[in-house]
PDB file of C-alpha atoms in Angstrom:
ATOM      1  CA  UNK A   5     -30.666  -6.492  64.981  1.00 45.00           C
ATOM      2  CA  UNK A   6     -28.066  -7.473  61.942  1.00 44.00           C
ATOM      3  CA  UNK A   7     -27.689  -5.317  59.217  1.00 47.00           C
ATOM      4  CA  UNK A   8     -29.683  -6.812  56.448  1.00 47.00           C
ATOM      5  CA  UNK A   9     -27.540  -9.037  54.034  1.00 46.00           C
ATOM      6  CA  UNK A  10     -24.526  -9.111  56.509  1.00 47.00           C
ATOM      7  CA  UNK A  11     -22.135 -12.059  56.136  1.00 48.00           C
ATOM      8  CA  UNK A  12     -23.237 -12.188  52.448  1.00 48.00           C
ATOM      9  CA  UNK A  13     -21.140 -12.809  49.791  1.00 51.00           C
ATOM     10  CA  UNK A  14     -21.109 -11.073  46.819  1.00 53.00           C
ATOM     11  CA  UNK A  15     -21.175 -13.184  43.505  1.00 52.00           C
ATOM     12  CA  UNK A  16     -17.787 -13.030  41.780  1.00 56.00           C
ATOM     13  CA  UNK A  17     -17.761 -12.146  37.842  1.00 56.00           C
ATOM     14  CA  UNK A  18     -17.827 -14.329  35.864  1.00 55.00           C
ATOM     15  CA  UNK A  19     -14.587 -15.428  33.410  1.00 54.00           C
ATOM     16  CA  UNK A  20     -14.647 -15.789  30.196  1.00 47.00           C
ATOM     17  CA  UNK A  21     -14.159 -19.308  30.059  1.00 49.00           C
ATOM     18  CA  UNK A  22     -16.566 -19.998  33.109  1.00 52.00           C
ATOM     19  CA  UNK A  23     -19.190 -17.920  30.013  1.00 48.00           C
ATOM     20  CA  UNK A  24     -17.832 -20.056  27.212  1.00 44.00           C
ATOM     21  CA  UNK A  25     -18.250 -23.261  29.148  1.00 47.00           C
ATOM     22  CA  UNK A  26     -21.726 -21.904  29.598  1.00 53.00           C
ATOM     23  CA  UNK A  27     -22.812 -20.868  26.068  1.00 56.00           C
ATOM     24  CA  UNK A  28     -21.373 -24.504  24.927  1.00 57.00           C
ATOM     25  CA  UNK A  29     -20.558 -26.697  27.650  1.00 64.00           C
ATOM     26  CA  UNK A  30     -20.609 -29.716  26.126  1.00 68.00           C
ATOM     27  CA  UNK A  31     -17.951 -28.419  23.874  1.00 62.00           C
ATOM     28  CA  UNK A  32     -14.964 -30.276  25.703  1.00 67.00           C
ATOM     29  CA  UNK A  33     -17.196 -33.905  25.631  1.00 76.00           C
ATOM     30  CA  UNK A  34     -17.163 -34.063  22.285  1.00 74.00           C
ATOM     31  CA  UNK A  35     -14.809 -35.986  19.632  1.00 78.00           C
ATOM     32  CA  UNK A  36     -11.537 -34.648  19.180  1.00 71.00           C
ATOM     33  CA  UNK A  37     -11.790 -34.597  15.432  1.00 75.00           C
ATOM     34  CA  UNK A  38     -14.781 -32.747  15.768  1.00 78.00           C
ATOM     35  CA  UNK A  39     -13.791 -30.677  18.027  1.00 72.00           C
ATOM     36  CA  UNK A  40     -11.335 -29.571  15.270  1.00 70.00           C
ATOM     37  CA  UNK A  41     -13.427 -29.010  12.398  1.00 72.00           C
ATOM     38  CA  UNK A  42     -15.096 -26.707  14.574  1.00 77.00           C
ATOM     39  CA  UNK A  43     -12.572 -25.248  15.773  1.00 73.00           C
ATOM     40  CA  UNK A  44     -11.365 -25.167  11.804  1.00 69.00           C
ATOM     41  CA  UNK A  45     -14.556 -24.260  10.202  1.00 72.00           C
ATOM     42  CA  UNK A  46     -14.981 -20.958  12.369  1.00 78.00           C
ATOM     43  CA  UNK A  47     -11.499 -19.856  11.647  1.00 84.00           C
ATOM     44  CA  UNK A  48     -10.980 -16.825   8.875  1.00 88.00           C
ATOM     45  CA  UNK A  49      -8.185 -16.612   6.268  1.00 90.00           C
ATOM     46  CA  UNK A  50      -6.100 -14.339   5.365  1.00 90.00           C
ATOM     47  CA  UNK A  51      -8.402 -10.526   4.143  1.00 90.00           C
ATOM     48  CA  UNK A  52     -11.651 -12.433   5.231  1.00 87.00           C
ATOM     49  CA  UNK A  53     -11.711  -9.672   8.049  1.00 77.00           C
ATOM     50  CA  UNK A  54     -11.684  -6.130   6.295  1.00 62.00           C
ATOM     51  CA  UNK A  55      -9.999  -3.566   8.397  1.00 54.00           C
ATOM     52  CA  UNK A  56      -9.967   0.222   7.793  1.00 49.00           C
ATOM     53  CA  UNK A  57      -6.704   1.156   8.469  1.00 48.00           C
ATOM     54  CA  UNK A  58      -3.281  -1.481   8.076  1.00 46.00           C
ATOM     55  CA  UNK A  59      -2.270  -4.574   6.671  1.00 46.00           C
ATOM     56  CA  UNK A  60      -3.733  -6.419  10.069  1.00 49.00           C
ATOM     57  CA  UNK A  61      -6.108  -8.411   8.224  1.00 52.00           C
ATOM     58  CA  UNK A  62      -3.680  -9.897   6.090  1.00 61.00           C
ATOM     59  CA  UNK A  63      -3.135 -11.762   9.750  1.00 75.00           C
ATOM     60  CA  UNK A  64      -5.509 -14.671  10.122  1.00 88.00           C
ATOM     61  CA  UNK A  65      -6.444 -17.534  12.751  1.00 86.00           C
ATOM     62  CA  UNK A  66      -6.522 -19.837  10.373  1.00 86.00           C
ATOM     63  CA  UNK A  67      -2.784 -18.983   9.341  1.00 88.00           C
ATOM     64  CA  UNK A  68      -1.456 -17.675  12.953  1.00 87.00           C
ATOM     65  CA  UNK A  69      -3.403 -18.842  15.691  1.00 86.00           C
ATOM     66  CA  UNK A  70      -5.273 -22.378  15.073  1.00 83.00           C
ATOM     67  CA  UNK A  71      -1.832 -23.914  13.530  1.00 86.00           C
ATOM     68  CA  UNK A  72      -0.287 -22.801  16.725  1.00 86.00           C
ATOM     69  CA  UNK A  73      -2.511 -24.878  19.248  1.00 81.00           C
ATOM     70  CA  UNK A  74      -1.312 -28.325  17.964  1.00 81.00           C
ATOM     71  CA  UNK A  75      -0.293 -30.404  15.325  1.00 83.00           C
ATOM     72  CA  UNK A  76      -3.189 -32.260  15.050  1.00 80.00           C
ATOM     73  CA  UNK A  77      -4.849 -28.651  14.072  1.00 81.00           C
ATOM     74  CA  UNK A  78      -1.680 -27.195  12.159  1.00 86.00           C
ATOM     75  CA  UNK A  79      -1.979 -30.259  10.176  1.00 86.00           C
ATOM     76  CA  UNK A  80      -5.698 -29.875   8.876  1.00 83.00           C
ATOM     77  CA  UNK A  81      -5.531 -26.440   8.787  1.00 86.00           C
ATOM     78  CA  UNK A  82      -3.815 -27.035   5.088  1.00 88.00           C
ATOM     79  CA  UNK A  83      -6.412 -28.926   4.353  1.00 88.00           C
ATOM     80  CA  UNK A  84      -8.254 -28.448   0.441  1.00 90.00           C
ATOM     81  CA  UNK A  85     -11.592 -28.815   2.977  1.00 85.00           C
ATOM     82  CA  UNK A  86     -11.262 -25.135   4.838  1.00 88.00           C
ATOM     83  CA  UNK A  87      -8.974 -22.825   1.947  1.00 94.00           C
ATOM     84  CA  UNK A  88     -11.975 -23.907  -0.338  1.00 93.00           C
ATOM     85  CA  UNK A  89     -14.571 -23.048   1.729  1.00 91.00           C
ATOM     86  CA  UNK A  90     -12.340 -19.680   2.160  1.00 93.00           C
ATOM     87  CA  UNK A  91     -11.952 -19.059  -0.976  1.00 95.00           C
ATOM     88  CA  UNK A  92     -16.123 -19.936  -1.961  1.00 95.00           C
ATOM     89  CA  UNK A  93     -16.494 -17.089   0.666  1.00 93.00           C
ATOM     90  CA  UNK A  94     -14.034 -14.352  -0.898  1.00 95.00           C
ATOM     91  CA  UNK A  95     -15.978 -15.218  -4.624  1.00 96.00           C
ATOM     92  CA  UNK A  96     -19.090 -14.387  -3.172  1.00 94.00           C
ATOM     93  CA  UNK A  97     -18.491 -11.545  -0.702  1.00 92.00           C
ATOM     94  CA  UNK A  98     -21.159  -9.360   0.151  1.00 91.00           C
ATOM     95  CA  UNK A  99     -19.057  -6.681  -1.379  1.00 90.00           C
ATOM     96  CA  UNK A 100     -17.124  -5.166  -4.149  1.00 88.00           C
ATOM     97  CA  UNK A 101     -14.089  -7.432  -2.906  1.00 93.00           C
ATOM     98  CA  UNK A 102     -15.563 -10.575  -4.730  1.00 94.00           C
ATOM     99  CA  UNK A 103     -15.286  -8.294  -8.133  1.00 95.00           C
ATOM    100  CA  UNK A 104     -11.570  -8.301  -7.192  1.00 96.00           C
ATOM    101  CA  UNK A 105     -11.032 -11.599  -6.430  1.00 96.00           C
ATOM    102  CA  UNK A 106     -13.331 -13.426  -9.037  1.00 96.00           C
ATOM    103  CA  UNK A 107     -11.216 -11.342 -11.658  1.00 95.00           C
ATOM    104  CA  UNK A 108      -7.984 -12.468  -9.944  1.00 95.00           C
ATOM    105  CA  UNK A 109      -9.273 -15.889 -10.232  1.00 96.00           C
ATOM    106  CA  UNK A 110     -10.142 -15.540 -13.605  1.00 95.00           C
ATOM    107  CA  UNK A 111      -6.820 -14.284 -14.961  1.00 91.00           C
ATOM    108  CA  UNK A 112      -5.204 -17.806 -13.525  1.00 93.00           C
ATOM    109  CA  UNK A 113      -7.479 -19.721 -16.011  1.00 92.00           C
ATOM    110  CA  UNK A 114      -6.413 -20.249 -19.722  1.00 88.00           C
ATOM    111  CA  UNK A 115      -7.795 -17.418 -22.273  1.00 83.00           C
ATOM    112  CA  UNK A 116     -11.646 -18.485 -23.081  1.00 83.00           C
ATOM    113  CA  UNK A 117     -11.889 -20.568 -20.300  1.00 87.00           C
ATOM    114  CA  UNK A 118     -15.135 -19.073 -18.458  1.00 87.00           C
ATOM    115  CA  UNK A 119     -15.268 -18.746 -14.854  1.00 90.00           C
ATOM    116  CA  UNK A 120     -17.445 -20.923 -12.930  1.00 88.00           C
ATOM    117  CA  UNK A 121     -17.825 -20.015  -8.588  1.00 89.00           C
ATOM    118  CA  UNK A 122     -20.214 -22.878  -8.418  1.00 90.00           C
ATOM    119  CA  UNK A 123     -19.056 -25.156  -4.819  1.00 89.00           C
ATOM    120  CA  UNK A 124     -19.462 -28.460  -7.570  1.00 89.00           C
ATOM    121  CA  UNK A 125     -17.394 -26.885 -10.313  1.00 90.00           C
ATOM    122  CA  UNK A 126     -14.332 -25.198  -8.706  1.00 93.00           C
ATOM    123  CA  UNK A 127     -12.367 -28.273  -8.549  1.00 93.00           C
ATOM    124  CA  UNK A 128     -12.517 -28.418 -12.300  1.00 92.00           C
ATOM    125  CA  UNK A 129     -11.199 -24.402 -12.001  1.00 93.00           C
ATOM    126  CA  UNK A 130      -8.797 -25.618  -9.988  1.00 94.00           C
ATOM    127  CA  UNK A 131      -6.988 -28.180 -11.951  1.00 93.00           C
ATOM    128  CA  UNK A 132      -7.451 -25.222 -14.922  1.00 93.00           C
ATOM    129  CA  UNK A 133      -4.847 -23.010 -12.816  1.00 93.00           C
ATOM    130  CA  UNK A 134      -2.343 -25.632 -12.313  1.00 92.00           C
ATOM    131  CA  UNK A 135      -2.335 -25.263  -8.477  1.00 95.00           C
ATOM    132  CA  UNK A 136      -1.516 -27.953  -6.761  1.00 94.00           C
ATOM    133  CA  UNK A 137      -4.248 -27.022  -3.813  1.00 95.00           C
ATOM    134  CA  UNK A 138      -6.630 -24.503  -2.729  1.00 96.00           C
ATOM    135  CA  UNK A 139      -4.161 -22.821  -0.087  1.00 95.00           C
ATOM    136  CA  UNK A 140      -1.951 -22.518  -3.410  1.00 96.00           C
ATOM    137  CA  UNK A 141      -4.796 -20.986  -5.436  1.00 97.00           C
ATOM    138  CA  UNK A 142      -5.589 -18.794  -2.509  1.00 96.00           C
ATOM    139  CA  UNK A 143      -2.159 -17.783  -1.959  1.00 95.00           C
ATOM    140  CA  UNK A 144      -1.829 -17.137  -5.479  1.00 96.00           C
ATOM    141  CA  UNK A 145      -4.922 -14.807  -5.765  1.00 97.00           C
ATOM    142  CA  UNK A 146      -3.953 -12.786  -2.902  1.00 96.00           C
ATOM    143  CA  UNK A 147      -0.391 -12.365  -3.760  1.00 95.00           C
ATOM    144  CA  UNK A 148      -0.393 -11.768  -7.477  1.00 93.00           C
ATOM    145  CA  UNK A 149      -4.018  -9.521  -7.589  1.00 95.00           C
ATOM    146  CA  UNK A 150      -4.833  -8.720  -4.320  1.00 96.00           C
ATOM    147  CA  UNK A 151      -2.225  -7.251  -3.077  1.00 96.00           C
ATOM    148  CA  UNK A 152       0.793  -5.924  -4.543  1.00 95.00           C
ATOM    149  CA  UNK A 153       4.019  -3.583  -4.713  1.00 96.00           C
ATOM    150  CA  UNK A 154       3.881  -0.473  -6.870  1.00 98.00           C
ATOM    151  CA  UNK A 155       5.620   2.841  -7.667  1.00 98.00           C
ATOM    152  CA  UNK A 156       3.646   5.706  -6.698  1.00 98.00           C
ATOM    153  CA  UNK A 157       2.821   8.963  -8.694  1.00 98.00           C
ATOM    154  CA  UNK A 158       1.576  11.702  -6.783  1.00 97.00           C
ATOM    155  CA  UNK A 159      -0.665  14.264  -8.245  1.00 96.00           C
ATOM    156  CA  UNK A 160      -4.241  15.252  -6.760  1.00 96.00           C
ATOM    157  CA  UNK A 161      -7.146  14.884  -9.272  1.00 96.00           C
ATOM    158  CA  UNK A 162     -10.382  13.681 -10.332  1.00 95.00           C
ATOM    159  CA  UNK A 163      -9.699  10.400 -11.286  1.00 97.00           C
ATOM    160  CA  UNK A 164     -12.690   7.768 -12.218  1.00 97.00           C
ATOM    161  CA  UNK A 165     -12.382   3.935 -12.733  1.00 96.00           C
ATOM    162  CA  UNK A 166     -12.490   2.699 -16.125  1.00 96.00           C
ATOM    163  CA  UNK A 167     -12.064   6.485 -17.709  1.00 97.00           C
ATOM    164  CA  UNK A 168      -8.391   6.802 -19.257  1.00 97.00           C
ATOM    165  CA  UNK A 169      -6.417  10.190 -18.838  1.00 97.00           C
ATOM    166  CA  UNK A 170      -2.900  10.980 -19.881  1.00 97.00           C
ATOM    167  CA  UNK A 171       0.396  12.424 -18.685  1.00 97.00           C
ATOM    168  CA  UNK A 172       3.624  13.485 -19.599  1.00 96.00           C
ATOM    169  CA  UNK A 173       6.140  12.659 -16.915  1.00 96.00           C
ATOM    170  CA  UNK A 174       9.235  14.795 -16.742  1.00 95.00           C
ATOM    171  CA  UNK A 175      10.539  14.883 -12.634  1.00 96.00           C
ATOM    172  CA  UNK A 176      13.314  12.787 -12.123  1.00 95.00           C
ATOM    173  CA  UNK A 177      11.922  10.046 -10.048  1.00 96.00           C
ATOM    174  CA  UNK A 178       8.732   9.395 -12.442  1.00 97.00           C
ATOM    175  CA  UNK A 179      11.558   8.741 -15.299  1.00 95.00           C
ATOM    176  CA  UNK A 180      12.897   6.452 -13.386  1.00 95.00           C
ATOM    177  CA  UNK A 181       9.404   4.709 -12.691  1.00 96.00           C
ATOM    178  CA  UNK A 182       8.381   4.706 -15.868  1.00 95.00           C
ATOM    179  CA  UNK A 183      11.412   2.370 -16.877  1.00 94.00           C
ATOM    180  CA  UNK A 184      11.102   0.328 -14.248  1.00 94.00           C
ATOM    181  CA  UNK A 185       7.893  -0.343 -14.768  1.00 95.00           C
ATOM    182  CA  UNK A 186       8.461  -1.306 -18.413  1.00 93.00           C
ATOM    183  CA  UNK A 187      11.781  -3.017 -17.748  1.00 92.00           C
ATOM    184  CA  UNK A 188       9.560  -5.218 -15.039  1.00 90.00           C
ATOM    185  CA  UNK A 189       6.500  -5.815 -17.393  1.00 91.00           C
ATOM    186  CA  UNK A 190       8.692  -7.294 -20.187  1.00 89.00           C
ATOM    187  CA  UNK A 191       7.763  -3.979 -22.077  1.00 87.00           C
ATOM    188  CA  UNK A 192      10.441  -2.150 -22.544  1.00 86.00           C
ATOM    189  CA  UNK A 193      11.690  -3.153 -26.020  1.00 85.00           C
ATOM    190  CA  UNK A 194       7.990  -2.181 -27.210  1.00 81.00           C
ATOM    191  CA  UNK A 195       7.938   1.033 -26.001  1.00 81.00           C
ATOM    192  CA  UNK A 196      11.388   1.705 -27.431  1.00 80.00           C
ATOM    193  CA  UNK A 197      10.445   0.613 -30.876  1.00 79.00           C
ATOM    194  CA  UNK A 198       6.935   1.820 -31.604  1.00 79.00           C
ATOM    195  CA  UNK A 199       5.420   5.477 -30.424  1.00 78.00           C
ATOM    196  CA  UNK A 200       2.566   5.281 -28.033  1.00 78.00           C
ATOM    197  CA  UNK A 201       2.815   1.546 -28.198  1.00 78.00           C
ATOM    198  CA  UNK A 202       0.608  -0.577 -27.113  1.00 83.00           C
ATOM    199  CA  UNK A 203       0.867  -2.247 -23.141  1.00 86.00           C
ATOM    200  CA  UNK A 204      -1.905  -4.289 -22.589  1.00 83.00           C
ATOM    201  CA  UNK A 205      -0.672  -7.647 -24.336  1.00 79.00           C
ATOM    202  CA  UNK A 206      -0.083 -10.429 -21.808  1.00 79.00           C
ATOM    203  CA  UNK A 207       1.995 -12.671 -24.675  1.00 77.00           C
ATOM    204  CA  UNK A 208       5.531 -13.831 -24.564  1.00 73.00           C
ATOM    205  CA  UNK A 209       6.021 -13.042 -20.733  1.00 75.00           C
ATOM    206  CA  UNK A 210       4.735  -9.425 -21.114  1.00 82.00           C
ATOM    207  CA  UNK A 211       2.196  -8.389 -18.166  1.00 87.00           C
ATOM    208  CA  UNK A 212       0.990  -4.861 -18.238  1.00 88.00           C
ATOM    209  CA  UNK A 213       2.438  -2.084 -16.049  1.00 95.00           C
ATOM    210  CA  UNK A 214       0.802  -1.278 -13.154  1.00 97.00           C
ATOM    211  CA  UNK A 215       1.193   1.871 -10.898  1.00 98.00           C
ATOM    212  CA  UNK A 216      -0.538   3.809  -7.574  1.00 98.00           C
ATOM    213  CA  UNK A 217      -1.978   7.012  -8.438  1.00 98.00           C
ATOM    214  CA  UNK A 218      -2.117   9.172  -5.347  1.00 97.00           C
ATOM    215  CA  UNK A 219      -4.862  11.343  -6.678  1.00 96.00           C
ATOM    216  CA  UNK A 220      -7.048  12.451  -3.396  1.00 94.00           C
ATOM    217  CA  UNK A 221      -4.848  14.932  -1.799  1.00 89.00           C
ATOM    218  CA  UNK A 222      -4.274  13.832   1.436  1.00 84.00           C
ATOM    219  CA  UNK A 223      -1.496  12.319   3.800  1.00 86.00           C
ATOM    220  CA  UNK A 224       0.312   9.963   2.143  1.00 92.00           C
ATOM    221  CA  UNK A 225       0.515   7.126   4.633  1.00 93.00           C
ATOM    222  CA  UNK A 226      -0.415   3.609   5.709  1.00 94.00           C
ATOM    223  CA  UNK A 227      -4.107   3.315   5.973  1.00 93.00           C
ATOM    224  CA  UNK A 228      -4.673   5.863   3.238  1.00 95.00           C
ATOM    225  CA  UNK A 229      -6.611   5.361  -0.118  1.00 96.00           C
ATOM    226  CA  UNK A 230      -5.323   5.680  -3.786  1.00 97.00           C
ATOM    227  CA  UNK A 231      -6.230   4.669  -7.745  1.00 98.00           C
ATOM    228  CA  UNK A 232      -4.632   1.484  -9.403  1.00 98.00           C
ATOM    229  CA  UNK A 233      -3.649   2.797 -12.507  1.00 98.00           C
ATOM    230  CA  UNK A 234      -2.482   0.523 -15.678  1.00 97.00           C
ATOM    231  CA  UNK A 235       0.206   1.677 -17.901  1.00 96.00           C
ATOM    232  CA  UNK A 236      -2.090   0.969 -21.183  1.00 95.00           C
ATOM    233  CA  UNK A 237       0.014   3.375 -24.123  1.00 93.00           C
ATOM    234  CA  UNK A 238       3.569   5.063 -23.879  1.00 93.00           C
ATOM    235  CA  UNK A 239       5.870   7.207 -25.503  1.00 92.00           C
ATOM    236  CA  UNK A 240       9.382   7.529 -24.391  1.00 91.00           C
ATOM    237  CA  UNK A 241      11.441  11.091 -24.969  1.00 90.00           C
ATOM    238  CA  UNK A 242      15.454  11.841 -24.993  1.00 83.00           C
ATOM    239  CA  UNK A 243      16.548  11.748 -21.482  1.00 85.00           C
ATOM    240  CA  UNK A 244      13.716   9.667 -20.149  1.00 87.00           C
ATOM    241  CA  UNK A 245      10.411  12.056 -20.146  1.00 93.00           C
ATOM    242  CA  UNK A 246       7.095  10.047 -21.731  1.00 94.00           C
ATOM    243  CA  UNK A 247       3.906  10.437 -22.669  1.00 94.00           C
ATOM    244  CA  UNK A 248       1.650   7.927 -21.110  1.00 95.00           C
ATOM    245  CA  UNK A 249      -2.058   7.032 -21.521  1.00 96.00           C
ATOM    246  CA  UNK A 250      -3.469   5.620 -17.634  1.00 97.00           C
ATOM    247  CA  UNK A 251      -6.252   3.619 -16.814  1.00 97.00           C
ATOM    248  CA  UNK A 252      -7.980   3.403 -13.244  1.00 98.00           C
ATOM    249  CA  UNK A 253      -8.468   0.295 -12.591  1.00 97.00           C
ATOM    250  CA  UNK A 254      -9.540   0.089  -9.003  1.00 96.00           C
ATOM    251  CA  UNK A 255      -9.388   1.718  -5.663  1.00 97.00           C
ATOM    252  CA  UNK A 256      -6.669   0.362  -3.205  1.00 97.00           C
ATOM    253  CA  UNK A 257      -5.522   0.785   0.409  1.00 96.00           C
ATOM    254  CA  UNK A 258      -1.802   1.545   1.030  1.00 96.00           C
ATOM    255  CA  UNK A 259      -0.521  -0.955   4.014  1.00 95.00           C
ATOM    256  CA  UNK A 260       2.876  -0.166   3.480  1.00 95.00           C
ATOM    257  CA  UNK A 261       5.530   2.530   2.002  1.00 97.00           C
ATOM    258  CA  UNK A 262       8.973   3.510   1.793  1.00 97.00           C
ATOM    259  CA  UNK A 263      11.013   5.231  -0.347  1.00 97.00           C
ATOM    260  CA  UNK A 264      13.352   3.739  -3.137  1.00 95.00           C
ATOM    261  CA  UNK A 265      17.066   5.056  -2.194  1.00 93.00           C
ATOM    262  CA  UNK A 266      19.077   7.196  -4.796  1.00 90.00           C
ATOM    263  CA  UNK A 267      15.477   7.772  -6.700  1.00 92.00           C
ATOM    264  CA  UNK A 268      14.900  11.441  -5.966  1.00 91.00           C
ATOM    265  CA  UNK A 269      11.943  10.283  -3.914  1.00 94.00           C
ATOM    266  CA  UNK A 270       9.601   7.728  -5.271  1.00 97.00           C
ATOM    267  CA  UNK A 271       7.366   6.736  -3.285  1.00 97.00           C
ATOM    268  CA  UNK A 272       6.518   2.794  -3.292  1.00 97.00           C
ATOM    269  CA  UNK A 273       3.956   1.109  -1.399  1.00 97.00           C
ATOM    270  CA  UNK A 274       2.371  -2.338  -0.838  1.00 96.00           C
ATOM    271  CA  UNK A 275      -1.007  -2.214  -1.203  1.00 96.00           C
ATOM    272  CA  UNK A 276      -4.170  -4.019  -0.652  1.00 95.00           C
ATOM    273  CA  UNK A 277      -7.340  -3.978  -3.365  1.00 95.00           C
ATOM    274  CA  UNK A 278     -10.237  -2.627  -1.875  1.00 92.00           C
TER     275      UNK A 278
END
């Protein structure tokens, strides 16, 4: 008597394109510009995808993977149609994120001008910024509030958002931050000339000072968390010491760091807002 199921074959697993051909199998029948804008539409930009630890989301498909396939694709991929809808999303994230991004959106937009995330109204926001597109606009969010490059003080402490706290900074290294960071800002001649003088004025060029506060006591490394601080009062001393009044200003995630040579060790690190 044969064995039962002799001679049978077993099935064979399936691939994953044999499962995507089943979940959308018409997918390859259909128009070539529609493919596209699928293709397009599904694609994420640039800190869409929050990651815990690393810069890795600052990777995207829509920047390094769909421009890649052709250059029907890489073309629309710049397209105003897909970094707006991008963009629509990071204003109205589910998160604290949109806080961060609808402020760095707002600080593009002349003084007074009141910030509008309506689909209908952000072209008018976007001729207000002077970008030439919405990849420009996003680009510009993401590179000048998003993200940036800062000195970092190290220190652990209670630190809260929004509550000032002073310092006076006397180690080698923070002297030499706390003139670069004034020299950068366009602040140094005011801090010079007036005690405790005032930082926050964006006019004639002048931005205001901003620094990482490494304030939770652990490793300082990629992936790790820190305090934005803002440089809002200083007072500079013989030989470089100052008094300085902080402000948190928000919670970021250090991608990046390194140390700046002949500095005594200060710490820099690019950072993302979180």
């Amino acid at each position: 008597m044969a064995e039962a199921g002799k001679g049978s074959k077993e099935p064979s697993p399936d691939t994953s394109e044999e499962r995507g051909e089943r979940a959308f199998h018409l997918f390859s029948e259909l128009h070539e510009d529609i493919a596209n804008h699928i293709l397009l539409f599904i694609a994420d930009a640039p800190l869409e995808q929050s990651t815990e630890h690393g810069n890795k989301n600052a990777l995207s498909s829509l920047t390094h993977i769909v421009p890649l396939i052709s250059k029907t694709l890489r073309d629309t991929a710049s397209t105003d149609f897909f970094w707006k809808e991008s963009l629509l999303r990071q204003l109205n994230r589910d998160d604290s994120r949109r806080y961060h991004w609808q402020a760095g959106l707002q600080r593009l937009l002349p003084k007074e001008t009141e910030l509008s995330i309506e689909p209908d109204k952000l072209d008018a926001v976007l001729q207000e910024t002077k970008e030439k597109c919405y990849k420009d606009l996003y680009r510009k969010i993401m590179t000048t509030h998003i993200q940036g490059q800062y000195p970092i003080f190290i220190m652990p402490c209670q630190l809260r958002l929004g509550e000032p706290y002073g310092l006076h900074l006397f180690e080698p290294r923070y002297r030499i931050m706390v003139r670069d960071l004034l020299e950068s800002s366009g602040n140094y001649n005011a801090a010079t000339e007036q005690a405790g003088a005032d930082l926050t004025s964006e006019e004639n060029g002048r931005k205001p000072p901003l620094l990482i506060h490494a304030c939770l006591g652990g490793r300082l490394g990629p992936g790790e968390y820190a305090c934005l601080v803002q440089l809002v009062h200083c007072t500079l001393y013989d030989y470089g010491t100052a008094d300085v009044m902080l402000l948190p200003v928000s919670w970021v995630r250090m991608d990046k760091l390194w140390v700046r040579p002949s500095s005594g060790d200060l710490f820099y690190a690019k950072s993302t807002r979180v």
